[in-house]
mmCIF file of C-alpha atoms and ligand atoms in Angstrom:
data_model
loop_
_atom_site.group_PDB
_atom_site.id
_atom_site.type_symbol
_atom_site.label_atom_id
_atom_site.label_comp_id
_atom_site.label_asym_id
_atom_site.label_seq_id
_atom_site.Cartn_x
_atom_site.Cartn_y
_atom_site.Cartn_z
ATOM 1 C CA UNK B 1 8.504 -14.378 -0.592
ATOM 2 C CA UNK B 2 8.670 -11.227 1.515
ATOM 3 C CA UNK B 3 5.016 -10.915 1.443
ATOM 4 C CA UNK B 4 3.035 -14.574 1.690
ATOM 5 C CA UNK B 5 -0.315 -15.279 2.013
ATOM 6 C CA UNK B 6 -0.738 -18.778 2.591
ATOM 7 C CA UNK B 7 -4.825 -20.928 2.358
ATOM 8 C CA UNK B 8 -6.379 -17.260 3.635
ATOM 9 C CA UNK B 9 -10.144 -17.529 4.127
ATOM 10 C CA UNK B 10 -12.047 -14.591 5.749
ATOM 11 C CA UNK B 11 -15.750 -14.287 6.065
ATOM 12 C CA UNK B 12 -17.944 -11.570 7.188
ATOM 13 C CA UNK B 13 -21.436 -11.975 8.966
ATOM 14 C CA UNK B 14 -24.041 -11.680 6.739
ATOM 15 C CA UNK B 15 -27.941 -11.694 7.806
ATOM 16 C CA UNK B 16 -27.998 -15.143 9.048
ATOM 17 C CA UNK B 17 -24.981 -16.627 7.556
ATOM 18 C CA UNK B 18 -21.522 -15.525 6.661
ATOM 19 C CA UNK B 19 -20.117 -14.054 3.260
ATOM 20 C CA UNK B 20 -16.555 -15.283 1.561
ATOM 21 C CA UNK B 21 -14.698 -12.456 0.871
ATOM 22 C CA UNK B 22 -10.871 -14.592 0.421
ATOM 23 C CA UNK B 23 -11.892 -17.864 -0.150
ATOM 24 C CA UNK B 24 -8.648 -19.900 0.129
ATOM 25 C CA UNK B 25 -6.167 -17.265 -1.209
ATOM 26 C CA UNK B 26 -2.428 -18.019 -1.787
ATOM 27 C CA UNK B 27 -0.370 -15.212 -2.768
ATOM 28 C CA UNK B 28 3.467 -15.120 -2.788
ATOM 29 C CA UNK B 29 5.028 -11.456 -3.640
ATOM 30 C CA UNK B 30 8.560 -11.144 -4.124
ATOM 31 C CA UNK B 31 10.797 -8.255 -3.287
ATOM 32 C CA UNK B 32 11.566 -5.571 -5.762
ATOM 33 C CA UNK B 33 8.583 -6.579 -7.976
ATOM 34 C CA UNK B 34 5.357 -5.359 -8.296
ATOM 35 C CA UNK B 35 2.347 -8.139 -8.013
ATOM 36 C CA UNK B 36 -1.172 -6.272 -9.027
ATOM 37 C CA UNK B 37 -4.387 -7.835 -8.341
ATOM 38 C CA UNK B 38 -7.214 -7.063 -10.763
ATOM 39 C CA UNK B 39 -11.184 -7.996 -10.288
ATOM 40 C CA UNK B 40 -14.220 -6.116 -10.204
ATOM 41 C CA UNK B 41 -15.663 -3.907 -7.408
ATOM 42 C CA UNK B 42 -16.536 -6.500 -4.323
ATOM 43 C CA UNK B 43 -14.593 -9.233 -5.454
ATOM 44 C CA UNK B 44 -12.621 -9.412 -2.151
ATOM 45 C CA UNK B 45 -9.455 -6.827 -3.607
ATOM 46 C CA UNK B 46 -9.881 -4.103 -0.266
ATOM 47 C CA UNK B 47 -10.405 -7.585 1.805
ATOM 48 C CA UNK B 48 -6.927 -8.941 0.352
ATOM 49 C CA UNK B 49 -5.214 -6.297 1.162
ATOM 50 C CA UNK B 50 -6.443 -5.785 4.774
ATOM 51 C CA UNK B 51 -5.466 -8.994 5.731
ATOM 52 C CA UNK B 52 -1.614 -8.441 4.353
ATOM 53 C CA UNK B 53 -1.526 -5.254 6.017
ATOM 54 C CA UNK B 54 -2.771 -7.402 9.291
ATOM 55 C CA UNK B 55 -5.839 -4.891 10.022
ATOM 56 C CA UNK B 56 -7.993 -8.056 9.885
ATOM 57 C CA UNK B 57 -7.283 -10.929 10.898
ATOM 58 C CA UNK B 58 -8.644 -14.327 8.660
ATOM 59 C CA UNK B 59 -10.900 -17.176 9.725
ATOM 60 C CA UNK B 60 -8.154 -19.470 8.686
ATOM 61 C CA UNK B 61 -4.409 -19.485 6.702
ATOM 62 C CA UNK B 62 -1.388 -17.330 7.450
ATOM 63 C CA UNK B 63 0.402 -14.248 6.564
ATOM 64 C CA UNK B 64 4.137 -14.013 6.693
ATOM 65 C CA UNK B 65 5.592 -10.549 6.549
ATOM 66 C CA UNK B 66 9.032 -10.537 5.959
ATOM 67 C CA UNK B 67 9.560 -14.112 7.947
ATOM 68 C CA UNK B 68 7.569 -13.007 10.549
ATOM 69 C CA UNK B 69 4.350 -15.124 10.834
ATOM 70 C CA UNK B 70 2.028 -12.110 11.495
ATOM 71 C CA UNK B 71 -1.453 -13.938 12.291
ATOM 72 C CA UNK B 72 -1.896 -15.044 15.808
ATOM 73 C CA UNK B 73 0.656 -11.791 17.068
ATOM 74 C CA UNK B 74 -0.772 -9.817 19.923
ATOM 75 C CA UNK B 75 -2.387 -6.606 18.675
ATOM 76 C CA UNK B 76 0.636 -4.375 20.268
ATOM 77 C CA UNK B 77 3.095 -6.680 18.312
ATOM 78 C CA UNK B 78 0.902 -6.623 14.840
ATOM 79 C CA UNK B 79 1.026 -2.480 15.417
ATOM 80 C CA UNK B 80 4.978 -2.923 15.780
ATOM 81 C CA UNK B 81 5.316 -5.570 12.768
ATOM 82 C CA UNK B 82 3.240 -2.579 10.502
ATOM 83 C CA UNK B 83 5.245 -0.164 11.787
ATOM 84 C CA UNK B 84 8.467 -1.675 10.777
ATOM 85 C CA UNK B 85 7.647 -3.501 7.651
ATOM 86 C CA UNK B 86 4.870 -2.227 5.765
ATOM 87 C CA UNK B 87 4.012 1.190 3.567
ATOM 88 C CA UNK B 88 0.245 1.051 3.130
ATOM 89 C CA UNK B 89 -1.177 3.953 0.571
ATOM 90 C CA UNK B 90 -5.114 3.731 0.010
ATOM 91 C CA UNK B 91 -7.312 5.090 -2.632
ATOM 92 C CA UNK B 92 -7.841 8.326 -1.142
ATOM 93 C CA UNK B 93 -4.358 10.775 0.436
ATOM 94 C CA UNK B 94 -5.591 11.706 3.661
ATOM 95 C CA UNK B 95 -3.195 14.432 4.057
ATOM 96 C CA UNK B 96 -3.522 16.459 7.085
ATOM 97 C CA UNK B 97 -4.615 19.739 5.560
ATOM 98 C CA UNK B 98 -2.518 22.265 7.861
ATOM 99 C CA UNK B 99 0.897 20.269 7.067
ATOM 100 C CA UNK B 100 3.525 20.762 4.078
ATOM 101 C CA UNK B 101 4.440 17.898 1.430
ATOM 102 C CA UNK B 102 7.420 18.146 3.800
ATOM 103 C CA UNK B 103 5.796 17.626 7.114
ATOM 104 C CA UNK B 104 3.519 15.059 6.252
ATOM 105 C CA UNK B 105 6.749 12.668 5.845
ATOM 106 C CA UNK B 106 8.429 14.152 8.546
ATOM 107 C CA UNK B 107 5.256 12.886 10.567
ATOM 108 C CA UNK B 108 5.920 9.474 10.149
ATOM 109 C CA UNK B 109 8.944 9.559 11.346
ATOM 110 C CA UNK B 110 9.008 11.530 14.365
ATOM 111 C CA UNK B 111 6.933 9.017 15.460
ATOM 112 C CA UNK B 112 9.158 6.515 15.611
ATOM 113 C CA UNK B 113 12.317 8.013 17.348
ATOM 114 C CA UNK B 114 14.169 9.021 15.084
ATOM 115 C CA UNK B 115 17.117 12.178 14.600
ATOM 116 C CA UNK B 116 15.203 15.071 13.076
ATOM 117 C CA UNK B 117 17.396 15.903 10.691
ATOM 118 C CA UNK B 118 18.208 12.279 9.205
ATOM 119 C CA UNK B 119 13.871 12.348 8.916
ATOM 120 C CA UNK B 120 14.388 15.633 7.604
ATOM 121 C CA UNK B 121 16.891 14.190 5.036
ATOM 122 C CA UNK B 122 15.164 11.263 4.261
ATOM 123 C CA UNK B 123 11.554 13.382 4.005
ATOM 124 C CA UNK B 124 13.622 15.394 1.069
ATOM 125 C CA UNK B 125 15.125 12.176 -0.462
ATOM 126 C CA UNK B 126 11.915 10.912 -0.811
ATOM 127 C CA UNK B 127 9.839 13.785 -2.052
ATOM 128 C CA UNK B 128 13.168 14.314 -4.679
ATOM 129 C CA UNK B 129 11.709 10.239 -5.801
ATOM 130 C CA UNK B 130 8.442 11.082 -6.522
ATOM 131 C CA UNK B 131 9.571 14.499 -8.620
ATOM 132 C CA UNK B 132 8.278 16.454 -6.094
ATOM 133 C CA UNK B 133 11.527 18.674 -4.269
ATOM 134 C CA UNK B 134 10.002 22.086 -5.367
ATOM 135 C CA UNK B 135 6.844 21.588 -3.576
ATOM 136 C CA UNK B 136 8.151 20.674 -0.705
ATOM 137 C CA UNK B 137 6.602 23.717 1.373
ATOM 138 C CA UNK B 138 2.719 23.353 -0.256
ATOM 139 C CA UNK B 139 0.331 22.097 1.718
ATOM 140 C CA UNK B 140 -1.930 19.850 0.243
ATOM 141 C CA UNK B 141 -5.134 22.293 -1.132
ATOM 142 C CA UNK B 142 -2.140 23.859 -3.491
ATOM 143 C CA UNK B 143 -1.357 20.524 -4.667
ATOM 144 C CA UNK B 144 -2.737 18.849 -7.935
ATOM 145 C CA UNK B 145 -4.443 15.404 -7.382
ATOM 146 C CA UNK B 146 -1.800 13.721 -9.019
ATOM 147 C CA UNK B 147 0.758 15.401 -6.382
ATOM 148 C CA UNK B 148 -1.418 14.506 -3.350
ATOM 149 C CA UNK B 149 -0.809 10.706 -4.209
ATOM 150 C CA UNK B 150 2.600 11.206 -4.519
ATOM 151 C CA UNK B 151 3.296 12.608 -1.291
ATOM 152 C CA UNK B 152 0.771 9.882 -0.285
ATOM 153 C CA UNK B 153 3.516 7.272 -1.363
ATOM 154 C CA UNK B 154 6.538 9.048 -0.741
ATOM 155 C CA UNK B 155 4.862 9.082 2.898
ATOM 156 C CA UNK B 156 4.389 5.286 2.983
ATOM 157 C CA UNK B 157 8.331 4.276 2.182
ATOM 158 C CA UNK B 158 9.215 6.836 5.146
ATOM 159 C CA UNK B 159 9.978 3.706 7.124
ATOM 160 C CA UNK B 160 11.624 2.004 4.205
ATOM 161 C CA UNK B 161 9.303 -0.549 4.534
ATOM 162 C CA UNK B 162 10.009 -4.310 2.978
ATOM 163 C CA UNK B 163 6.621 -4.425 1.411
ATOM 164 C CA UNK B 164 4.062 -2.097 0.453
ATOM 165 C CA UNK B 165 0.486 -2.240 -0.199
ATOM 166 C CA UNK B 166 -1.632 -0.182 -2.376
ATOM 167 C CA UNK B 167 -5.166 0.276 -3.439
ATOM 168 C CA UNK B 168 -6.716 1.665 -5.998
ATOM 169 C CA UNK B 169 -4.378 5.051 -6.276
ATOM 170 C CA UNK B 170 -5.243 5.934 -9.706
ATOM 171 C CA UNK B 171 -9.212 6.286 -8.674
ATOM 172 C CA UNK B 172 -9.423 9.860 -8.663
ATOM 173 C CA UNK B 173 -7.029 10.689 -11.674
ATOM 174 C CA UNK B 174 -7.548 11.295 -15.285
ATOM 175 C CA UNK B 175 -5.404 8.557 -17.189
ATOM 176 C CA UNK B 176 -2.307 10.446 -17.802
ATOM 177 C CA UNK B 177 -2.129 11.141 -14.582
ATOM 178 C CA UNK B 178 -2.699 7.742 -13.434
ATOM 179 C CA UNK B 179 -0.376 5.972 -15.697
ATOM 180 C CA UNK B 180 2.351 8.477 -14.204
ATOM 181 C CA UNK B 181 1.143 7.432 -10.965
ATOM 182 C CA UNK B 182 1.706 3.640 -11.581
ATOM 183 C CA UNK B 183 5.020 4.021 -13.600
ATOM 184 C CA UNK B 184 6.762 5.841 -10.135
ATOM 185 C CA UNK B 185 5.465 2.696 -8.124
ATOM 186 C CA UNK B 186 7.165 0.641 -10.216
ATOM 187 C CA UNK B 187 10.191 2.112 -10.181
ATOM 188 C CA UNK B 188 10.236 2.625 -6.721
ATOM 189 C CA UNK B 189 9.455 -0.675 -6.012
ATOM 190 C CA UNK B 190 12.586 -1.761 -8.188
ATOM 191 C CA UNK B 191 14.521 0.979 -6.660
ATOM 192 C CA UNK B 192 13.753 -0.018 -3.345
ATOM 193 C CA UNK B 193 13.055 -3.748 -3.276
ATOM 194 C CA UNK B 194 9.789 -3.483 -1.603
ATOM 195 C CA UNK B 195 7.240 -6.613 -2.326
ATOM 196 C CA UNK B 196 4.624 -4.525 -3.775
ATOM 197 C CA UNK B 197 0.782 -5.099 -3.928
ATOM 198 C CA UNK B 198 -1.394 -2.869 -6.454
ATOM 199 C CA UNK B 199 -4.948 -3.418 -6.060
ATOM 200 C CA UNK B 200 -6.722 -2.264 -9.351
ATOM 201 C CA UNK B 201 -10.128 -2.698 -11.213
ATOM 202 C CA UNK B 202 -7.948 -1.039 -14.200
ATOM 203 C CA UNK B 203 -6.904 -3.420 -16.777
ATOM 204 C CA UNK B 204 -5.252 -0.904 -18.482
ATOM 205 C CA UNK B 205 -2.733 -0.526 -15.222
ATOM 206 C CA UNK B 206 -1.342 -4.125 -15.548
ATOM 207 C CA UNK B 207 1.634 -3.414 -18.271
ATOM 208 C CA UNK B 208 4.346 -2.287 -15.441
ATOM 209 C CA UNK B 209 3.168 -4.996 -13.229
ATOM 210 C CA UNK B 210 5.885 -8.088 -12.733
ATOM 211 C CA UNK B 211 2.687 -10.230 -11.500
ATOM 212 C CA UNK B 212 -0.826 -10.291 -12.625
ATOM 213 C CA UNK B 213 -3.302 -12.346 -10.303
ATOM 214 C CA UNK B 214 -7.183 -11.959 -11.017
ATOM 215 C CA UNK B 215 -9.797 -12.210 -7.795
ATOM 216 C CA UNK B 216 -13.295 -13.332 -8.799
ATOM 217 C CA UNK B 217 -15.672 -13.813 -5.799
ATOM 218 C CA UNK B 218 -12.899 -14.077 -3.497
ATOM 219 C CA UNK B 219 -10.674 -16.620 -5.529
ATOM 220 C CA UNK B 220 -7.968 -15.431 -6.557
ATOM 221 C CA UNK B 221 -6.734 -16.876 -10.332
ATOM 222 C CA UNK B 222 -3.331 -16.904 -11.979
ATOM 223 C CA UNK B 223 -2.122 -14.633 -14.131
ATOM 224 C CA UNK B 224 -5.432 -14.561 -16.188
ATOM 225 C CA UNK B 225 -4.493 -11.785 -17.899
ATOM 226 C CA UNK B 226 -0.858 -11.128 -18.688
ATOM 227 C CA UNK B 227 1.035 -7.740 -18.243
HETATM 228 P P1 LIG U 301 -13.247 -4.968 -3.557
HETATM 229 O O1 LIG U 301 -12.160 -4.221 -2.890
HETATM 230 O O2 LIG U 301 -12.753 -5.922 -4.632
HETATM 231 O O3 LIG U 301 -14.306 -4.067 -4.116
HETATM 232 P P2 LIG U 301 -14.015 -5.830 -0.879
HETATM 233 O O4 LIG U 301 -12.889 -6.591 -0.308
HETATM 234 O O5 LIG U 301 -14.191 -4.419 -0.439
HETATM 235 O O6 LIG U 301 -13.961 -5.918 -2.486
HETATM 236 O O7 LIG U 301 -15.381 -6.605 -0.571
HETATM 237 C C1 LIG U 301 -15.540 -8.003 -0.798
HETATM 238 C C2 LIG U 301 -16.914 -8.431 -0.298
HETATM 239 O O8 LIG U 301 -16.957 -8.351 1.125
HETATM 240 C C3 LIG U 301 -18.051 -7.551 -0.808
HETATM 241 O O9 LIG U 301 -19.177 -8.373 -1.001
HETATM 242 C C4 LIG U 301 -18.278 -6.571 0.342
HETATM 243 O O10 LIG U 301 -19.596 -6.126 0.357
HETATM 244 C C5 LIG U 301 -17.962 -7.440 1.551
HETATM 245 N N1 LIG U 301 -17.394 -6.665 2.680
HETATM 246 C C6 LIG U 301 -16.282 -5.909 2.645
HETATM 247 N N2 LIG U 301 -16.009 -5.389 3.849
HETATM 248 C C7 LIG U 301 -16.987 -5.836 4.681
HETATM 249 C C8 LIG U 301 -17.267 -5.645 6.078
HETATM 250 N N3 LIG U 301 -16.478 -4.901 6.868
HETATM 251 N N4 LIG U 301 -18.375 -6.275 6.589
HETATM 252 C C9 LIG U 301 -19.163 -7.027 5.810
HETATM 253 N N5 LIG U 301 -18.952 -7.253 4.498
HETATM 254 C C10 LIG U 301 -17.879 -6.654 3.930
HETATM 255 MG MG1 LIG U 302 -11.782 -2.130 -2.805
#
């Protein structure tokens, strides 16, 4: 359990009353395998995952992060705890538009004290992962869809983070480029170890997943449909 949710309940206001987006969610992701969670649009997925990645904090229930009990941290610690632990990639790049494939690793990094040429080594490492070494000096309006969310993951295990959370990366990609998409996360995720969350309303996505878990109005299910 390098990622575990444990009785997570967040509501939102709502008019006069309050809305259930996790309604008593448990969710235990292991290291090196990939756990996706499938449902339709507003059943709570984007919710789930904001919660892991501790940019909202739950009405009740815990998240541990690598042992670390992350709710009830002071906001400077939470920052730190993200920092160190967790690769987040959402639905759509956000690449800066004036940086290389290169650069937009090396950003990461820089931040965080590192030598510039171990970044600069790791940055090329990483972009080699994702089958991306020759495009290392693009910037991101010569870069295929398909690329952009590569470089958009590649960018998120800069800090070799124990788990990573993902939603929705396939979104804005035809099929074939989508299944491509979800095949390197899986391997990187093996390769790597990470505790991996894939947030998809893509049944079709679930046969490299290790885990299938189902969220219907803010329950989450077991494995309701199998990978
Ligand atoms: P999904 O990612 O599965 O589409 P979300 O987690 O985005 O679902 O949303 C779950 C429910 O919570 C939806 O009914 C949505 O409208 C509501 N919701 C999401 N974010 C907020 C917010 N910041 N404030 C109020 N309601 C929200
Ligand atoms: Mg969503």
């Amino acid at each position: 359990m390098t990622l575990l949710l444990d009785d997570i309940t967040l509501t939102y206001p709502d008019g006069d009353g309050r809305l259930t987006a996790l309604d008593r969610v448990d969710l235990d992701v292991p290291a090196g395998g990939l756990t996706a969670v499938v449902g339709p649009s507003g059943s709570g997925k984007s919710s789930l995952l904001a919660v892991a990645a501790t940019l909202v904090t739950p009405d009740s229930g815990r998240v541990v992060i690598d042992g670390t009990e992350a709710t009830g941290l002071r906001r400077a610690d939470a920052a730190e705890l993200r920092r160190r632990t967790l690769g987040i990639v959402f639905q759509q790049p956000n690449l800066l538009p004036s940086l290389t494939a290169l650069e937009q690793l090396q950003l990461m990094a820089h931040l965080d004290g590192r030598r510039p040429r171990d970044v600069r080594d790791a940055a090329r490492e990483l972009l080699s992962a994702v089958g991306l070494a020759d495009q290392a000096h693009r910037r991101p309006h010569q870069l295929s869809g398909g690329q952009r969310q590569r470089i958009n993951i590649a960018r998120a295990l800069m800090n070799a983070p124990r788990v990573l959370l993902v939603d929705e990366p396939t979104s804005a990609l035809d099929h074939e480029r989508g299944a491509a998409v979800l095949e390197l996360l899986a391997r990187l995720t093996r390769e790597r170890g990470t505790a991996t969350v894939l947030v998809t309303h893509d049944p079709g996505h679930l046969g490299v997943a290790d885990q299938v878990v189902e969220m219907v109005d803010g329950r989450l299910t077991g494995a309701a449909v199998s990978p």
